[in-house]
XYZ file of C-alpha atoms in Angstrom:
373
model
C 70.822 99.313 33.991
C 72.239 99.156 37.724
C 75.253 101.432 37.970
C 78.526 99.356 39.171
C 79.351 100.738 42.378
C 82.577 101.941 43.536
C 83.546 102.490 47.631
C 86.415 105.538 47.528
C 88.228 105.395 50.863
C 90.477 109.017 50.709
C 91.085 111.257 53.482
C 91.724 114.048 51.378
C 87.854 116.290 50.520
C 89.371 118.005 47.235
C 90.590 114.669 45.888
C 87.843 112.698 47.016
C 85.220 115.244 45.257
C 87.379 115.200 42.376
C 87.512 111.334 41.487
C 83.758 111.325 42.896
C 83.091 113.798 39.476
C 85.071 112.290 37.246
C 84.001 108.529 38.331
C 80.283 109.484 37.926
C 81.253 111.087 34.826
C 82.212 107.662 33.529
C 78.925 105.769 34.222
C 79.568 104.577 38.289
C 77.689 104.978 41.314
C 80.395 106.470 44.027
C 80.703 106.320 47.670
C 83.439 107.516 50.253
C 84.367 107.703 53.429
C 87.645 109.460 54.976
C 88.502 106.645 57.284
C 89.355 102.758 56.937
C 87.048 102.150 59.607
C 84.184 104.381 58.116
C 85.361 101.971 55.098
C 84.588 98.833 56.509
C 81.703 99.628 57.762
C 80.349 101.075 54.322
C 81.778 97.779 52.605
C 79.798 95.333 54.685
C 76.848 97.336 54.204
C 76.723 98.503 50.345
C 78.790 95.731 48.758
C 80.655 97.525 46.091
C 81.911 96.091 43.639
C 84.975 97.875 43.561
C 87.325 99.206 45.970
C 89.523 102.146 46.078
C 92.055 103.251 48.520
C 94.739 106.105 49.167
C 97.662 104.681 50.855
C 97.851 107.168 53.508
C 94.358 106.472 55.292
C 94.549 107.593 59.255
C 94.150 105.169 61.971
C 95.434 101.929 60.258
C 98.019 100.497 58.614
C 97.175 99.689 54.838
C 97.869 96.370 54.616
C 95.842 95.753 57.592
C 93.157 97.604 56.373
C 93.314 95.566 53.122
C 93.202 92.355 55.130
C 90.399 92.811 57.328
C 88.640 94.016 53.960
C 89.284 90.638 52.920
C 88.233 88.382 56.148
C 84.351 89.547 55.805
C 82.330 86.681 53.966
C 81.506 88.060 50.747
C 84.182 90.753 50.811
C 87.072 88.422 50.100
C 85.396 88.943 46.244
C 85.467 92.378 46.055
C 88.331 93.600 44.491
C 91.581 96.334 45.857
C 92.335 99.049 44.076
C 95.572 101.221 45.917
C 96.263 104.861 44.716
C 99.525 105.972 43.606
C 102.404 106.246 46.716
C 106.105 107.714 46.843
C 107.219 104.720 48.565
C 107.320 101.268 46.998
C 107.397 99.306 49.573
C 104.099 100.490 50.706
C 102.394 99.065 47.541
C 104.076 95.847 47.526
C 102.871 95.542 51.125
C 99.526 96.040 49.324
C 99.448 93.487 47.194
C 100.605 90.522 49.607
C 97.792 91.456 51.438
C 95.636 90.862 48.993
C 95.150 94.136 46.881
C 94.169 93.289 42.818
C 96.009 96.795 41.592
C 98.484 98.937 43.117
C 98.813 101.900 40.628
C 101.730 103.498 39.750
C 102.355 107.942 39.660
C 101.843 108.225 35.840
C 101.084 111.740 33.764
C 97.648 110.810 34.110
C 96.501 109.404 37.685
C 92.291 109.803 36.934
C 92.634 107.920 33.200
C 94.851 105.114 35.512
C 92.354 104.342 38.389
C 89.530 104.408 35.279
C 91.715 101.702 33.538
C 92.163 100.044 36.252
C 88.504 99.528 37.599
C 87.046 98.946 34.201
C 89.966 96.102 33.490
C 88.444 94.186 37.035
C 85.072 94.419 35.994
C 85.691 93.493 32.597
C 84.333 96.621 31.126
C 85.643 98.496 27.831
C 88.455 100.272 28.502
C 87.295 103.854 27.412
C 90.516 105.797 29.332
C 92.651 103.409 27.459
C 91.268 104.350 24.673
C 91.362 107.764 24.979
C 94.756 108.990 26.902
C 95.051 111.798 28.263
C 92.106 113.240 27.751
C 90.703 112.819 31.257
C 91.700 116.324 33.193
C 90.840 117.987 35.720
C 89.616 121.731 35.069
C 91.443 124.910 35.991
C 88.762 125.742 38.737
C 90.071 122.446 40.444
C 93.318 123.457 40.223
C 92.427 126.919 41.739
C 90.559 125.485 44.526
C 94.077 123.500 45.462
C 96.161 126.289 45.387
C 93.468 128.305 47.710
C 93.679 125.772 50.201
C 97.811 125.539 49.826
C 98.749 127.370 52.758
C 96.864 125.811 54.823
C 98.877 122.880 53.791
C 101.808 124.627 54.336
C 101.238 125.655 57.897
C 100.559 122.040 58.929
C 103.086 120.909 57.478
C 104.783 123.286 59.362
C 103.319 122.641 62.728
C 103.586 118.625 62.499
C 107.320 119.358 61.658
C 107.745 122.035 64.497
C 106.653 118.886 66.555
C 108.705 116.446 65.310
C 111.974 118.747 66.200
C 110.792 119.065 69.560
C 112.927 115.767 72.117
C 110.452 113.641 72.938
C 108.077 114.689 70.311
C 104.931 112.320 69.766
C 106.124 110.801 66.656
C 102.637 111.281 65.177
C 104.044 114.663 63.962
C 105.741 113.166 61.384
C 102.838 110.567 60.373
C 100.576 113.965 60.274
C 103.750 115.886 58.262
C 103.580 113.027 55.932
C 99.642 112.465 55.044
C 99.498 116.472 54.723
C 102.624 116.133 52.014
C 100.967 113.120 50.486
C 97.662 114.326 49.730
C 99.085 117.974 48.543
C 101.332 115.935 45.995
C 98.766 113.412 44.520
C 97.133 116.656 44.029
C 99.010 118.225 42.133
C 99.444 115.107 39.842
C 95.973 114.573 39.204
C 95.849 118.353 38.601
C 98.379 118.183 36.028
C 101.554 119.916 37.903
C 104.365 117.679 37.595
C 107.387 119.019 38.903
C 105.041 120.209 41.689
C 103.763 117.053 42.009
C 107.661 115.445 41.373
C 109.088 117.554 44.271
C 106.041 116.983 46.610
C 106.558 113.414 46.094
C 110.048 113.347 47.192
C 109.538 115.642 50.668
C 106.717 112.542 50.983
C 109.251 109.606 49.778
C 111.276 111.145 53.030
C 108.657 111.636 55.485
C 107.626 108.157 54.976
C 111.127 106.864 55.711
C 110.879 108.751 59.322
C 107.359 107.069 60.250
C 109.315 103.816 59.551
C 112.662 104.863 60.462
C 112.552 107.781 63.783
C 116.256 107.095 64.407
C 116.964 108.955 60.995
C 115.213 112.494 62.253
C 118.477 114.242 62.878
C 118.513 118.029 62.937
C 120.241 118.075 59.370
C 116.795 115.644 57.704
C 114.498 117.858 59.664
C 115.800 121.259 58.532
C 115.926 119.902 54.885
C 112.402 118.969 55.078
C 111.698 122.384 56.647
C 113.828 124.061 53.522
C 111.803 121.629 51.462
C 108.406 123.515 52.578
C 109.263 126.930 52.231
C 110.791 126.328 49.117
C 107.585 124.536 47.642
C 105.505 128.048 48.648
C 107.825 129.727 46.844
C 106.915 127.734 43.369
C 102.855 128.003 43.763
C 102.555 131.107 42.207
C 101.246 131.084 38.778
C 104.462 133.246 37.421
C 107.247 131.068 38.842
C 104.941 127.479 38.046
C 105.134 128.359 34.460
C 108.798 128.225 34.333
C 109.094 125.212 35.919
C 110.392 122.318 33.736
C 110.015 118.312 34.245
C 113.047 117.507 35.509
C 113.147 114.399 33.861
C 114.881 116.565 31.081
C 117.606 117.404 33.899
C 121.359 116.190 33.504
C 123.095 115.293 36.877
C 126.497 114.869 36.998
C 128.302 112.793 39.655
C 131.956 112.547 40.028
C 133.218 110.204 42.541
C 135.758 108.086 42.039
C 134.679 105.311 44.541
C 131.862 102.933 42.382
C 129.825 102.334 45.182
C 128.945 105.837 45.965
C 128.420 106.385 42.147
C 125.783 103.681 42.152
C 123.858 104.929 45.778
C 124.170 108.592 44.224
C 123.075 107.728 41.107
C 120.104 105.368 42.345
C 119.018 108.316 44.970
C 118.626 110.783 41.616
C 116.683 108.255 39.790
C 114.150 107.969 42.620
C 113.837 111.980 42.288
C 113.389 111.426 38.290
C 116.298 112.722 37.494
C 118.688 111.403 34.895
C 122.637 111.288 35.802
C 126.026 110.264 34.087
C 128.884 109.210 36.304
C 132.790 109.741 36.096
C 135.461 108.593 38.692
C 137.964 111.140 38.086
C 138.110 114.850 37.787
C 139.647 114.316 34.268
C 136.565 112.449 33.067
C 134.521 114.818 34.788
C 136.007 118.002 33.204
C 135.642 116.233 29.619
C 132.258 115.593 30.254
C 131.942 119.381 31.380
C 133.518 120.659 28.619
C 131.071 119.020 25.871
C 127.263 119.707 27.052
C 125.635 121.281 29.644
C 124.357 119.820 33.347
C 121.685 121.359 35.642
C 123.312 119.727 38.310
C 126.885 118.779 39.907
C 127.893 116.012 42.456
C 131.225 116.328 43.789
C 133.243 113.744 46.063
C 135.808 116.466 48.059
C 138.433 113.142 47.971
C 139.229 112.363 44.398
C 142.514 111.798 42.946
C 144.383 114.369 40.787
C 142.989 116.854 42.475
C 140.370 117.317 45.320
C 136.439 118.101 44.748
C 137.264 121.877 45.651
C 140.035 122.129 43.205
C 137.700 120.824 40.834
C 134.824 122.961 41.407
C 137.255 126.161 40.751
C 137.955 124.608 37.273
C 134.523 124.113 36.644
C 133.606 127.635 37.394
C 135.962 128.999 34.879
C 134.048 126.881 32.187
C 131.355 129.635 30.627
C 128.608 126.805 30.746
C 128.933 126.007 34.203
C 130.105 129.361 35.860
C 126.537 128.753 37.526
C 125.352 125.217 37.333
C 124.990 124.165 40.925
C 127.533 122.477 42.873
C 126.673 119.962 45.896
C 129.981 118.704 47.511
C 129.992 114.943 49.086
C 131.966 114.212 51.878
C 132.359 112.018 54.742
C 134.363 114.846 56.775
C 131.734 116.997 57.499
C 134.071 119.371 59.620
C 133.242 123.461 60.099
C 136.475 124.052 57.725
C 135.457 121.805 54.921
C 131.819 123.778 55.174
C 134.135 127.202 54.473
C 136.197 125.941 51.973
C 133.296 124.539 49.961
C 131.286 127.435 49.535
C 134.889 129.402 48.286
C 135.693 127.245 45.813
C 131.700 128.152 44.600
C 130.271 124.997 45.504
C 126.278 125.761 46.803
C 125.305 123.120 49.591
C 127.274 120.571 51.270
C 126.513 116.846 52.007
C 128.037 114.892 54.430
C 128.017 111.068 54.378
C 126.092 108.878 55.414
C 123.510 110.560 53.835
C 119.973 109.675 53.411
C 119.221 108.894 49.410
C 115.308 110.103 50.035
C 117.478 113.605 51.557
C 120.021 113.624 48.784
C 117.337 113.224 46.289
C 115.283 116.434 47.649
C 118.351 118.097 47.830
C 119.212 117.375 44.235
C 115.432 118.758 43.237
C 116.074 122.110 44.961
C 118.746 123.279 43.245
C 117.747 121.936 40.028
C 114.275 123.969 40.388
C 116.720 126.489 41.241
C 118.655 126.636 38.422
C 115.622 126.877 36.438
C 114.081 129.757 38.137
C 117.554 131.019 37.978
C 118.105 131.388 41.743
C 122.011 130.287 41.573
C-alpha cells in the first residue's frame, strides 16, 4: 500500500523532527522544508496529499504563501493544514485564503494535526480515538531545554535591536518567530504554563510586526522582563511548581464598565479566569470570602481610592501577599511612589496594551506561585 504523503513546511529543526517521528509513526510518508519557497517548490514536485504549515514561516506572509499554494494546477486540490498561533487573526487570514484547517493550541497539539489530516483524507480517526495518548518523550523535552538559551539570547539580541531608533523592524519579526517556535514547543512537549506564558510574550510580539507605533520603551522592557523571567522557570525544580493558570482567580475592581470588560477580556486571552466589582465595597466582600492569585486595582474609585484600598486589603490574612497591579491613567512619578507604599507590586498606566496587561498579569501570577511576592 502507497503511504499518503504529507509536505511539513516548519522552520523550527526540533519541531519539525518531532512531528516527522510521530507522523511516520502513524503510517505517512513525511517531507519538509524550512521555507515557503523551499515549500512550493517541493509541492509542485512531490504532490502531497496533505499540507502542513507553521504560521510563522520566514520570507512570506502566510496567507500569501497559502494562495500561491493554491494558483498551481493541481495544487488548488491539495488540502491546508495551519499549526496552532497566539494570534487569531493570523488563522482567520488562513482560512480566507484558502486553508481547509486552522488548528487551535489544545493540551494535545500532535493528537490535533493527526485528527486533522486523517479527517481530510477520510481516514479512521485513530488520535480521536485515543486522546492523549500521543506524547512526546522526556529525551525530546531535554533536547528543548538544551537548546533554551540559545533561544533566550536571540530573543535577546532581536529585542536589543528593536530598542535601538531606527532599528530594522525585522528585530521584532526575528524576536517573534524565536518566541513562537520556543512556545509551540513547549506545548507539544507537554509544558503548559510554559507554553501559556510563551504564548502571550508571542501574542505581543505579533502585535508589534503589525503595529511598530506600539514599541514604546514601557512594551519593550516588559517583553525584556518577560525573557528573563521565562529563564528563570526552565529549571526542572521551579517547572514542577508551576500550576495552569487556568485555575488562577483575577480580581478586577474598577468602577468604570468599560475598563472592566477590556481588563477582563485582556486576562481571558492570557487564560486566566477573573470576577469584576465596581466599588471597593464589592471588592473587599469579595476579598473577604475566597482567595485570588491576582489583584487589579483602578487608583480612581469612589469611597475610597485604589491605594486606600490596597492598605485594607493587606490587612486581610489571605491577601497580605496576593499581588497587587494598580491601573491608572495618571501615570505621574508620585503616583509610582505612592503605589508601591500602599503594597501594591507593579503599576499600569492607561492606555495600556491588553497583549502587555495580559503578560503582566502572568508574571505575577507565576510569581505568586513560586512564591516570589
Amino acid at each position: 500500500m502507497t503511504l499518503k504523503k504529507i509536505l511539513l513546511l516548519h522552520e523550527n529543526r526540533l519541531l519539525s523532527n518531532l512531528y516527522q517521528e510521530k507522523l511516520g509513526t502513524a503510517g505517512f510518508a513525511v517531507e519538509s522544508a524550512r521555507t515557503g519557497e523551499k515549500g512550493l517548490a517541493s509541492m509542485l514536485e512531490r504532490r502531497p496529499d496533505v499540507v502542513v504549515l507553521d504560521p510563522a514561516l520566514p520570507g512570506m506572509d502566510l496567507a500569501e504563501l497559502i494562495k500561491k499554494l493554491r494558483a498551481g494546477g493541481g495544487a488548488r486540490q491539495i488540502p491546508v493544514v495551519v499549526l496552532p498561533t497566539a494570534r487569531p487573526a493570523i488563522g482567520e487570514s488562513a482560512q480566507r485564503a484558502g486553508a481547509e484547517v486552522v488548528l487551535a493550541r489544545g493540551p494535545n497539539p500532535m493528537a490535533d494535526v493527526l485528527d486533522a489530516i486523517q479527517t481530510l483524507l477520510g481516514l479512521e480517526r485513530t488520535a480521536a480515538l485515543r486522546r492523549g495518548a500521543i506524547h512526546a518523550d522526556e529525551s525530546w523535552l531535554q533536547t528543548s531545554l538544551d537548546g533554551a538559551e540559545a533561544t533566550l539570547n536571540t530573543l535577546r539580541r532581536a529585542l536589543q535591536e528593536a530598542s535601538r531608533d531606527g532599528s530594522d523592524p525585522q528585530a521584532i519579526t526575528e524576536f517573534y518567530r524565536a518566541i513562537h517556535g520556543f512556545g509551540e514547543e513547549m506545548a507539544m512537549l507537554g509544558q503548559r504554563p510554559l507554553h501559556i506564558f510563551s504564548a502571550q510574550i508571542e501574542a505581543l510580539a505579533f502585535d508589534l510586526t503589525r503595529f511598530p507605533e506600539m514599541g514604546n520603551r514601557s512594551v519593550l522592557r516588559s517583553l525584556g522582563q518577560a525573557i528573563d523571567f521565562l529563564s528563570t522557570l526552565l529549571p526542572a525544580e521551579v517547572r514542577c511548581r508551576l500550576r495552569d493558570p487556568a485555575a488562577s482567580q483575577v480580581l478586577v475592581v474598577d468602577d468604570e464598565e468599560g475598563a472592566r470588560a477590556i481588563i477582563m477580556a485582556a486576562l481571558e486571552m492570557a487564560h486566566l479566569r477573573s470576577m469584576a466589582a465596581d466599588t471597593p465595597s464589592a471588592g473587599l466582600a469579595a476579598l473577604g470570602v475566597q482567595g485570588f492569585d491576582l489583584i487589579f486595582l483602578d487608583v480612581g474609585l469612589p469611597e475610597m481610592n485604589g491605594f486606600e484600598l490596597a492598605n485594607k486589603i493587606r490587612a486581610l490574612s489571605i491577601h497580605e501577599k496576593t499581588p497587587i497591579v494598580f491601573i491608572t491613567g495618571m501615570a505621574t512619578f508620585q503616583n509610582r511612589v505612592q503605589s508601591s507604599l500602599s503594597g501594591g507590586n507593579d503599576f499600569v498606566g492607561k492606555p495600556f496594551s491588553l497583549s502587555e496587561l495580559g503578560l503582566k498579569a502572568l508574571m505575577w501570577v507565576f510569581k505568586g506561585q513560586l512564591g516570589q511576592i
